Amino acid sequence: MLPGFLCVDVRRHLDWFAAKEPDGLLFVGERGAPFRRSTFGRKWRKARDKVGLPPNFRFYDLRHTGNTLVAQSGGTLKDVMVRAGQSSEKAALIYQHSPMDRQKEVAQGLDARLRAARKDAASNRGDGRPNSDSDSSGASVVRHA
């Protein structure tokens, strides 16, 4: 299943550029034959430059980008594996990345969660001190017997 934002573009590509047979090629050259590697490389570089991707961004890097976006959108490891056609967790993890902007989002989420726990603990006690099920930060603590 494709995300909605891609449907128009994929349909347009299929109508304009792909072979018309049900099992036809998705990318065909001017004469209806498969792209040669050099032809595909030229077309990829032109498209990459047109959308502002860096010169070292390879076509294959789209796989990394897709897997990372699936995970960041809440997909489970199994979701990533199914969407990418991978049979092992190791392969799925190789294609995921955690860029600095994502690390900032995670840190902000942790900060918000901790601040909320502190506020909740202070309001539950009424004196501003954490309750007995919280650590000094106000975060909930799991006690082991």
CSV table of N, CA and C in Angstrom, one decimal:
chain,number,residue,atom,x,y,z
A,1,MET,N,0.8,-1.2,0.0
A,1,MET,CA,0.0,0.0,0.0
A,1,MET,C,0.9,1.2,0.0
A,2,LEU,N,0.6,2.2,-0.9
A,2,LEU,CA,1.3,3.4,-0.9
A,2,LEU,C,0.7,4.5,-0.1
A,3,PRO,N,1.5,5.4,0.5
A,3,PRO,CA,0.9,6.6,1.1
A,3,PRO,C,0.2,7.4,0.1
A,4,GLY,N,-0.9,8.1,0.5
A,4,GLY,CA,-1.7,8.8,-0.4
A,4,GLY,C,-1.0,9.8,-1.3
A,5,PHE,N,0.0,10.5,-0.7
A,5,PHE,CA,0.7,11.6,-1.5
A,5,PHE,C,1.4,11.0,-2.7
A,6,LEU,N,1.7,9.8,-2.7
A,6,LEU,CA,2.4,9.2,-3.9
A,6,LEU,C,1.5,8.7,-5.0
A,7,CYS,N,0.3,8.5,-4.7
A,7,CYS,CA,-0.6,7.9,-5.7
A,7,CYS,C,-0.7,8.6,-7.0
A,8,VAL,N,-0.9,9.9,-7.0
A,8,VAL,CA,-1.0,10.7,-8.2
A,8,VAL,C,0.3,10.6,-9.0
A,9,ASP,N,1.5,10.7,-8.4
A,9,ASP,CA,2.8,10.7,-9.1
A,9,ASP,C,3.0,9.3,-9.7
A,10,VAL,N,2.7,8.2,-8.9
A,10,VAL,CA,2.9,6.9,-9.4
A,10,VAL,C,2.0,6.6,-10.6
A,11,ARG,N,0.7,7.0,-10.5
A,11,ARG,CA,-0.2,6.8,-11.6
A,11,ARG,C,0.3,7.6,-12.9
A,12,ARG,N,0.7,8.8,-12.7
A,12,ARG,CA,1.2,9.6,-13.8
A,12,ARG,C,2.5,8.9,-14.4
A,13,HIS,N,3.4,8.4,-13.6
A,13,HIS,CA,4.5,7.7,-14.1
A,13,HIS,C,4.1,6.5,-14.9
A,14,LEU,N,3.2,5.7,-14.4
A,14,LEU,CA,2.7,4.5,-15.1
A,14,LEU,C,2.1,4.8,-16.4
A,15,ASP,N,1.3,5.9,-16.4
A,15,ASP,CA,0.6,6.3,-17.7
A,15,ASP,C,1.6,6.8,-18.7
A,16,TRP,N,2.6,7.6,-18.3
A,16,TRP,CA,3.5,8.3,-19.2
A,16,TRP,C,4.7,7.5,-19.6
A,17,PHE,N,5.3,6.8,-18.6
A,17,PHE,CA,6.7,6.3,-18.8
A,17,PHE,C,6.8,4.8,-18.8
A,18,ALA,N,5.9,4.1,-18.2
A,18,ALA,CA,6.0,2.6,-18.0
A,18,ALA,C,5.5,1.9,-19.3
A,19,ALA,N,6.0,0.7,-19.5
A,19,ALA,CA,5.4,-0.2,-20.5
A,19,ALA,C,3.9,-0.4,-20.2
A,20,LYS,N,3.1,-0.6,-21.2
A,20,LYS,CA,1.7,-0.7,-21.0
A,20,LYS,C,1.2,-2.1,-20.7
A,21,GLU,N,2.0,-3.1,-20.9
A,21,GLU,CA,1.6,-4.5,-20.6
A,21,GLU,C,1.5,-4.7,-19.1
A,22,PRO,N,0.6,-5.5,-18.6
A,22,PRO,CA,0.4,-5.8,-17.2
A,22,PRO,C,1.7,-6.1,-16.5
A,23,ASP,N,2.6,-6.9,-17.2
A,23,ASP,CA,3.9,-7.3,-16.6
A,23,ASP,C,5.0,-6.5,-17.2
A,24,GLY,N,4.7,-5.3,-17.7
A,24,GLY,CA,5.7,-4.5,-18.4
A,24,GLY,C,6.7,-3.8,-17.4
A,25,LEU,N,7.8,-3.3,-18.0
A,25,LEU,CA,8.8,-2.6,-17.2
A,25,LEU,C,8.3,-1.2,-16.7
A,26,LEU,N,8.7,-0.9,-15.5
A,26,LEU,CA,8.3,0.4,-14.9
A,26,LEU,C,9.2,1.6,-15.5
A,27,PHE,N,10.4,1.3,-15.9
A,27,PHE,CA,11.3,2.3,-16.5
A,27,PHE,C,11.7,1.7,-17.9
A,28,VAL,N,11.4,2.4,-18.9
A,28,VAL,CA,11.8,2.0,-20.2
A,28,VAL,C,12.5,3.1,-20.9
A,29,GLY,N,13.4,2.7,-21.8
A,29,GLY,CA,14.1,3.7,-22.6
A,29,GLY,C,13.2,4.2,-23.7
A,30,GLU,N,13.8,5.1,-24.5
A,30,GLU,CA,13.0,5.8,-25.6
A,30,GLU,C,12.5,4.8,-26.6
A,31,ARG,N,13.1,3.7,-26.8
A,31,ARG,CA,12.7,2.7,-27.8
A,31,ARG,C,11.9,1.5,-27.1
A,32,GLY,N,11.5,1.7,-25.9
A,32,GLY,CA,10.7,0.7,-25.2
A,32,GLY,C,11.5,-0.5,-24.6
A,33,ALA,N,12.8,-0.4,-24.7
A,33,ALA,CA,13.7,-1.4,-24.1
A,33,ALA,C,14.1,-1.0,-22.7
A,34,PRO,N,14.6,-1.9,-21.9
A,34,PRO,CA,15.1,-1.5,-20.5
A,34,PRO,C,16.2,-0.4,-20.6
A,35,PHE,N,16.2,0.4,-19.6
A,35,PHE,CA,17.3,1.4,-19.6
A,35,PHE,C,18.6,0.7,-19.5
A,36,ARG,N,19.6,1.2,-20.1
A,36,ARG,CA,21.0,0.8,-19.9
A,36,ARG,C,21.4,1.5,-18.6
A,37,ARG,N,22.4,0.9,-17.9
A,37,ARG,CA,22.9,1.5,-16.7
A,37,ARG,C,23.3,2.9,-16.9
A,38,SER,N,24.0,3.2,-17.9
A,38,SER,CA,24.5,4.6,-18.2
A,38,SER,C,23.3,5.5,-18.4
A,39,THR,N,22.3,5.1,-19.1
A,39,THR,CA,21.1,5.9,-19.4
A,39,THR,C,20.4,6.2,-18.0
A,40,PHE,N,20.2,5.2,-17.2
A,40,PHE,CA,19.5,5.3,-16.0
A,40,PHE,C,20.3,6.3,-15.1
A,41,GLY,N,21.7,6.1,-15.1
A,41,GLY,CA,22.5,7.0,-14.3
A,41,GLY,C,22.4,8.5,-14.7
A,42,ARG,N,22.3,8.7,-16.0
A,42,ARG,CA,22.1,10.1,-16.4
A,42,ARG,C,20.8,10.7,-16.0
A,43,LYS,N,19.7,9.9,-16.2
A,43,LYS,CA,18.4,10.3,-15.8
A,43,LYS,C,18.3,10.5,-14.3
A,44,TRP,N,18.9,9.6,-13.5
A,44,TRP,CA,18.9,9.7,-12.1
A,44,TRP,C,19.6,11.0,-11.6
A,45,ARG,N,20.7,11.3,-12.2
A,45,ARG,CA,21.5,12.5,-11.8
A,45,ARG,C,20.7,13.8,-12.1
A,46,LYS,N,20.0,13.8,-13.3
A,46,LYS,CA,19.2,14.9,-13.7
A,46,LYS,C,18.0,15.1,-12.7
A,47,ALA,N,17.3,14.0,-12.4
A,47,ALA,CA,16.2,14.1,-11.4
A,47,ALA,C,16.7,14.5,-10.0
A,48,ARG,N,17.8,13.9,-9.6
A,48,ARG,CA,18.3,14.2,-8.3
A,48,ARG,C,18.7,15.7,-8.2
A,49,ASP,N,19.3,16.2,-9.2
A,49,ASP,CA,19.7,17.6,-9.2
A,49,ASP,C,18.5,18.5,-9.2
A,50,LYS,N,17.5,18.1,-10.0
A,50,LYS,CA,16.3,19.0,-10.1
A,50,LYS,C,15.5,19.1,-8.8
A,51,VAL,N,15.5,18.1,-8.0
A,51,VAL,CA,14.8,18.2,-6.7
A,51,VAL,C,15.7,18.6,-5.5
A,52,GLY,N,17.0,18.9,-5.8
A,52,GLY,CA,17.9,19.5,-4.8
A,52,GLY,C,18.6,18.5,-3.9
A,53,LEU,N,18.6,17.2,-4.3
A,53,LEU,CA,19.4,16.2,-3.5
A,53,LEU,C,20.9,16.4,-3.7
A,54,PRO,N,21.7,16.1,-2.7
A,54,PRO,CA,23.1,16.3,-2.8
A,54,PRO,C,23.7,15.3,-3.9
A,55,PRO,N,24.8,15.7,-4.5
A,55,PRO,CA,25.4,14.9,-5.5
A,55,PRO,C,25.8,13.5,-5.1
A,56,ASN,N,26.0,13.3,-3.8
A,56,ASN,CA,26.4,11.9,-3.4
A,56,ASN,C,25.2,11.1,-3.0
A,57,PHE,N,24.0,11.6,-3.2
A,57,PHE,CA,22.8,10.8,-2.9
A,57,PHE,C,22.5,9.8,-4.1
A,58,ARG,N,22.6,8.5,-3.8
A,58,ARG,CA,22.4,7.5,-4.8
A,58,ARG,C,21.0,7.1,-4.8
A,59,PHE,N,20.6,6.5,-6.0
A,59,PHE,CA,19.2,6.0,-6.1
A,59,PHE,C,18.9,5.0,-5.0
A,60,TYR,N,19.9,4.2,-4.7
A,60,TYR,CA,19.7,3.1,-3.7
A,60,TYR,C,19.5,3.7,-2.3
A,61,ASP,N,19.9,5.0,-2.1
A,61,ASP,CA,19.7,5.6,-0.8
A,61,ASP,C,18.2,5.9,-0.5
A,62,LEU,N,17.4,5.8,-1.5
A,62,LEU,CA,16.0,6.0,-1.3
A,62,LEU,C,15.4,4.8,-0.5
A,63,ARG,N,16.0,3.7,-0.5
A,63,ARG,CA,15.6,2.5,0.3
A,63,ARG,C,15.9,2.8,1.8
A,64,HIS,N,17.0,3.4,2.1
A,64,HIS,CA,17.3,3.8,3.4
A,64,HIS,C,16.3,4.9,3.9
A,65,THR,N,16.1,5.9,3.1
A,65,THR,CA,15.1,6.9,3.4
A,65,THR,C,13.8,6.4,3.7
A,66,GLY,N,13.3,5.5,2.8
A,66,GLY,CA,12.0,4.9,3.0
A,66,GLY,C,11.8,4.1,4.3
A,67,ASN,N,12.8,3.3,4.6
A,67,ASN,CA,12.8,2.5,5.8
A,67,ASN,C,12.8,3.3,7.0
A,68,THR,N,13.6,4.4,7.0
A,68,THR,CA,13.7,5.3,8.2
A,68,THR,C,12.4,6.0,8.4
A,69,LEU,N,11.8,6.5,7.3
A,69,LEU,CA,10.5,7.2,7.4
A,69,LEU,C,9.4,6.3,7.9
A,70,VAL,N,9.4,5.0,7.5
A,70,VAL,CA,8.4,4.1,8.0
A,70,VAL,C,8.5,3.9,9.5
A,71,ALA,N,9.8,3.7,10.0
A,71,ALA,CA,10.0,3.6,11.4
A,71,ALA,C,9.6,4.8,12.2
A,72,GLN,N,10.0,6.0,11.6
A,72,GLN,CA,9.7,7.3,12.3
A,72,GLN,C,8.2,7.6,12.3
A,73,SER,N,7.5,7.0,11.4
A,73,SER,CA,6.1,7.2,11.3
A,73,SER,C,5.3,6.3,12.2
A,74,GLY,N,6.0,5.5,13.0
A,74,GLY,CA,5.4,4.6,13.9
A,74,GLY,C,5.3,3.1,13.5
A,75,GLY,N,5.9,2.8,12.3
A,75,GLY,CA,5.9,1.4,11.9
A,75,GLY,C,6.8,0.6,12.8
A,76,THR,N,6.3,-0.7,13.0
A,76,THR,CA,7.1,-1.6,13.8
A,76,THR,C,8.2,-2.2,12.9
A,77,LEU,N,9.1,-2.9,13.5
A,77,LEU,CA,10.2,-3.5,12.8
A,77,LEU,C,9.6,-4.5,11.7
A,78,LYS,N,8.6,-5.2,12.0
A,78,LYS,CA,7.9,-6.1,11.1
A,78,LYS,C,7.3,-5.3,9.9
A,79,ASP,N,6.7,-4.1,10.2
A,79,ASP,CA,6.2,-3.2,9.2
A,79,ASP,C,7.3,-2.8,8.2
A,80,VAL,N,8.4,-2.5,8.7
A,80,VAL,CA,9.6,-2.1,7.9
A,80,VAL,C,10.0,-3.2,7.0
A,81,MET,N,10.1,-4.4,7.6
A,81,MET,CA,10.5,-5.6,6.9
A,81,MET,C,9.6,-5.9,5.7
A,82,VAL,N,8.3,-5.9,6.0
A,82,VAL,CA,7.3,-6.2,5.0
A,82,VAL,C,7.3,-5.2,3.8
A,83,ARG,N,7.4,-3.9,4.2
A,83,ARG,CA,7.4,-2.9,3.1
A,83,ARG,C,8.6,-3.0,2.3
A,84,ALA,N,9.7,-3.3,2.8
A,84,ALA,CA,11.0,-3.4,2.1
A,84,ALA,C,11.3,-4.7,1.5
A,85,GLY,N,10.5,-5.7,1.8
A,85,GLY,CA,10.7,-7.1,1.3
A,85,GLY,C,11.9,-7.7,1.9
A,86,GLN,N,12.1,-7.5,3.2
A,86,GLN,CA,13.3,-8.0,3.9
A,86,GLN,C,12.8,-9.2,4.8
A,87,SER,N,13.7,-10.2,4.9
A,87,SER,CA,13.4,-11.4,5.7
A,87,SER,C,14.1,-11.4,7.0
A,88,SER,N,15.0,-10.5,7.3
A,88,SER,CA,15.7,-10.5,8.6
A,88,SER,C,15.6,-9.2,9.2
A,89,GLU,N,15.6,-9.2,10.6
A,89,GLU,CA,15.7,-8.0,11.3
A,89,GLU,C,17.0,-7.2,11.1
A,90,LYS,N,18.0,-8.0,10.9
A,90,LYS,CA,19.3,-7.4,10.7
A,90,LYS,C,19.3,-6.5,9.4
A,91,ALA,N,18.8,-7.0,8.4
A,91,ALA,CA,18.7,-6.3,7.1
A,91,ALA,C,17.9,-5.0,7.3
A,92,ALA,N,16.7,-5.2,8.0
A,92,ALA,CA,15.8,-4.0,8.2
A,92,ALA,C,16.6,-2.9,9.0
A,93,LEU,N,17.3,-3.3,10.0
A,93,LEU,CA,18.0,-2.3,10.8
A,93,LEU,C,19.2,-1.6,10.1
A,94,ILE,N,19.8,-2.4,9.2
A,94,ILE,CA,20.9,-1.8,8.4
A,94,ILE,C,20.4,-0.6,7.6
A,95,TYR,N,19.1,-0.6,7.1
A,95,TYR,CA,18.6,0.4,6.3
A,95,TYR,C,17.9,1.5,7.0
A,96,GLN,N,17.9,1.5,8.3
A,96,GLN,CA,17.3,2.6,9.1
A,96,GLN,C,18.4,3.4,9.7
A,97,HIS,N,18.1,4.7,9.8
A,97,HIS,CA,19.1,5.7,10.3
A,97,HIS,C,18.4,6.6,11.3
A,98,SER,N,19.1,7.2,12.1
A,98,SER,CA,18.6,8.1,13.1
A,98,SER,C,19.4,9.5,13.0
A,99,PRO,N,18.9,10.3,12.1
A,99,PRO,CA,19.6,11.6,11.9
A,99,PRO,C,19.5,12.5,13.1
A,100,MET,N,20.3,13.6,13.2
A,100,MET,CA,20.3,14.5,14.3
A,100,MET,C,19.0,15.1,14.5
A,101,ASP,N,18.2,15.5,13.5
A,101,ASP,CA,16.9,16.1,13.7
A,101,ASP,C,16.0,15.2,14.4
A,102,ARG,N,16.1,13.9,14.1
A,102,ARG,CA,15.3,12.9,14.8
A,102,ARG,C,15.7,12.7,16.3
A,103,GLN,N,17.0,12.8,16.5
A,103,GLN,CA,17.5,12.7,17.9
A,103,GLN,C,17.0,13.9,18.7
A,104,LYS,N,16.9,15.0,18.1
A,104,LYS,CA,16.4,16.2,18.8
A,104,LYS,C,14.9,16.0,19.1
A,105,GLU,N,14.1,15.4,18.2
A,105,GLU,CA,12.7,15.1,18.4
A,105,GLU,C,12.6,14.2,19.6
A,106,VAL,N,13.4,13.1,19.6
A,106,VAL,CA,13.3,12.1,20.7
A,106,VAL,C,13.7,12.8,22.0
A,107,ALA,N,14.7,13.7,22.1
A,107,ALA,CA,15.1,14.4,23.3
A,107,ALA,C,14.0,15.3,23.8
A,108,GLN,N,13.3,16.0,22.8
A,108,GLN,CA,12.2,16.8,23.2
A,108,GLN,C,11.0,16.0,23.8
A,109,GLY,N,10.8,14.9,23.2
A,109,GLY,CA,9.7,14.0,23.7
A,109,GLY,C,10.0,13.5,25.1
A,110,LEU,N,11.3,13.1,25.3
A,110,LEU,CA,11.7,12.6,26.6
A,110,LEU,C,11.5,13.8,27.6
A,111,ASP,N,11.9,15.0,27.3
A,111,ASP,CA,11.9,16.1,28.1
A,111,ASP,C,10.4,16.4,28.5
A,112,ALA,N,9.5,16.4,27.5
A,112,ALA,CA,8.1,16.7,27.8
A,112,ALA,C,7.5,15.6,28.7
A,113,ARG,N,7.9,14.4,28.4
A,113,ARG,CA,7.3,13.3,29.3
A,113,ARG,C,7.8,13.4,30.7
A,114,LEU,N,9.1,13.7,30.9
A,114,LEU,CA,9.6,13.8,32.3
A,114,LEU,C,9.0,15.0,33.0
A,115,ARG,N,8.9,16.2,32.3
A,115,ARG,CA,8.3,17.4,32.9
A,115,ARG,C,6.8,17.1,33.3
A,116,ALA,N,6.1,16.3,32.5
A,116,ALA,CA,4.7,16.0,32.8
A,116,ALA,C,4.6,15.1,34.0
A,117,ALA,N,5.6,14.1,34.1
A,117,ALA,CA,5.6,13.2,35.3
A,117,ALA,C,5.9,14.0,36.5
A,118,ARG,N,6.9,14.9,36.5
A,118,ARG,CA,7.2,15.7,37.6
A,118,ARG,C,6.0,16.6,38.1
A,119,LYS,N,5.3,17.2,37.1
A,119,LYS,CA,4.2,18.0,37.5
A,119,LYS,C,3.1,17.1,38.1
A,120,ASP,N,2.8,15.9,37.5
A,120,ASP,CA,1.8,15.0,38.1
A,120,ASP,C,2.2,14.6,39.5
A,121,ALA,N,3.4,14.2,39.7
A,121,ALA,CA,3.9,13.8,41.0
A,121,ALA,C,3.7,14.9,42.0
A,122,ALA,N,4.1,16.1,41.7
A,122,ALA,CA,4.0,17.2,42.6
A,122,ALA,C,2.5,17.5,42.9
A,123,SER,N,1.6,17.4,42.0
A,123,SER,CA,0.2,17.7,42.2
A,123,SER,C,-0.4,16.6,43.0
A,124,ASN,N,0.0,15.4,42.9
A,124,ASN,CA,-0.5,14.3,43.6
A,124,ASN,C,-0.2,14.3,45.1
A,125,ARG,N,1.0,14.8,45.4
A,125,ARG,CA,1.4,15.0,46.8
A,125,ARG,C,1.0,16.3,47.4
A,126,GLY,N,0.8,17.3,46.6
A,126,GLY,CA,0.4,18.6,47.1
A,126,GLY,C,1.5,19.4,47.7
A,127,ASP,N,2.7,18.9,47.9
A,127,ASP,CA,3.8,19.7,48.5
A,127,ASP,C,4.9,19.9,47.6
A,128,GLY,N,4.8,19.5,46.3
A,128,GLY,CA,5.8,19.7,45.3
A,128,GLY,C,6.9,18.6,45.3
A,129,ARG,N,6.9,17.6,46.3
A,129,ARG,CA,7.9,16.6,46.3
A,129,ARG,C,7.3,15.4,45.6
A,130,PRO,N,8.2,14.6,44.9
A,130,PRO,CA,7.8,13.4,44.2
A,130,PRO,C,7.2,12.4,45.2
A,131,ASN,N,6.2,11.6,44.7
A,131,ASN,CA,5.6,10.5,45.5
A,131,ASN,C,6.6,9.3,45.6
A,132,SER,N,6.3,8.4,46.4
A,132,SER,CA,7.2,7.3,46.7
A,132,SER,C,7.4,6.4,45.4
A,133,ASP,N,6.6,6.4,44.4
A,133,ASP,CA,6.7,5.6,43.2
A,133,ASP,C,7.5,6.4,42.1
A,134,SER,N,8.1,7.5,42.5
A,134,SER,CA,8.9,8.3,41.5
A,134,SER,C,10.3,8.5,42.0
A,135,ASP,N,11.2,8.7,41.1
A,135,ASP,CA,12.6,9.0,41.5
A,135,ASP,C,12.7,10.5,41.7
A,136,SER,N,13.9,11.0,42.0
A,136,SER,CA,14.0,12.4,42.3
A,136,SER,C,13.6,13.3,41.2
A,137,SER,N,13.5,12.8,39.9
A,137,SER,CA,13.1,13.6,38.8
A,137,SER,C,11.6,13.7,38.7
A,138,GLY,N,10.9,12.8,39.4
A,138,GLY,CA,9.4,12.8,39.3
A,138,GLY,C,9.0,11.7,38.3
A,139,ALA,N,9.9,11.0,37.6
A,139,ALA,CA,9.5,10.0,36.7
A,139,ALA,C,9.1,8.7,37.5
A,140,SER,N,8.2,8.0,36.9
A,140,SER,CA,7.8,6.7,37.5
A,140,SER,C,8.9,5.7,37.6
A,141,VAL,N,9.0,5.0,38.7
A,141,VAL,CA,10.0,4.0,38.9
A,141,VAL,C,9.4,2.7,39.1
A,142,VAL,N,10.0,1.7,38.4
A,142,VAL,CA,9.5,0.3,38.6
A,142,VAL,C,10.3,-0.3,39.7
A,143,ARG,N,9.6,-0.8,40.7
A,143,ARG,CA,10.2,-1.4,41.9
A,143,ARG,C,10.2,-2.9,41.7
A,144,HIS,N,11.4,-3.5,42.0
A,144,HIS,CA,11.5,-5.0,41.9
A,144,HIS,C,11.5,-5.6,43.3
A,145,ALA,N,10.7,-6.6,43.5
A,145,ALA,CA,10.6,-7.3,44.8
A,145,ALA,C,11.8,-8.2,45.0
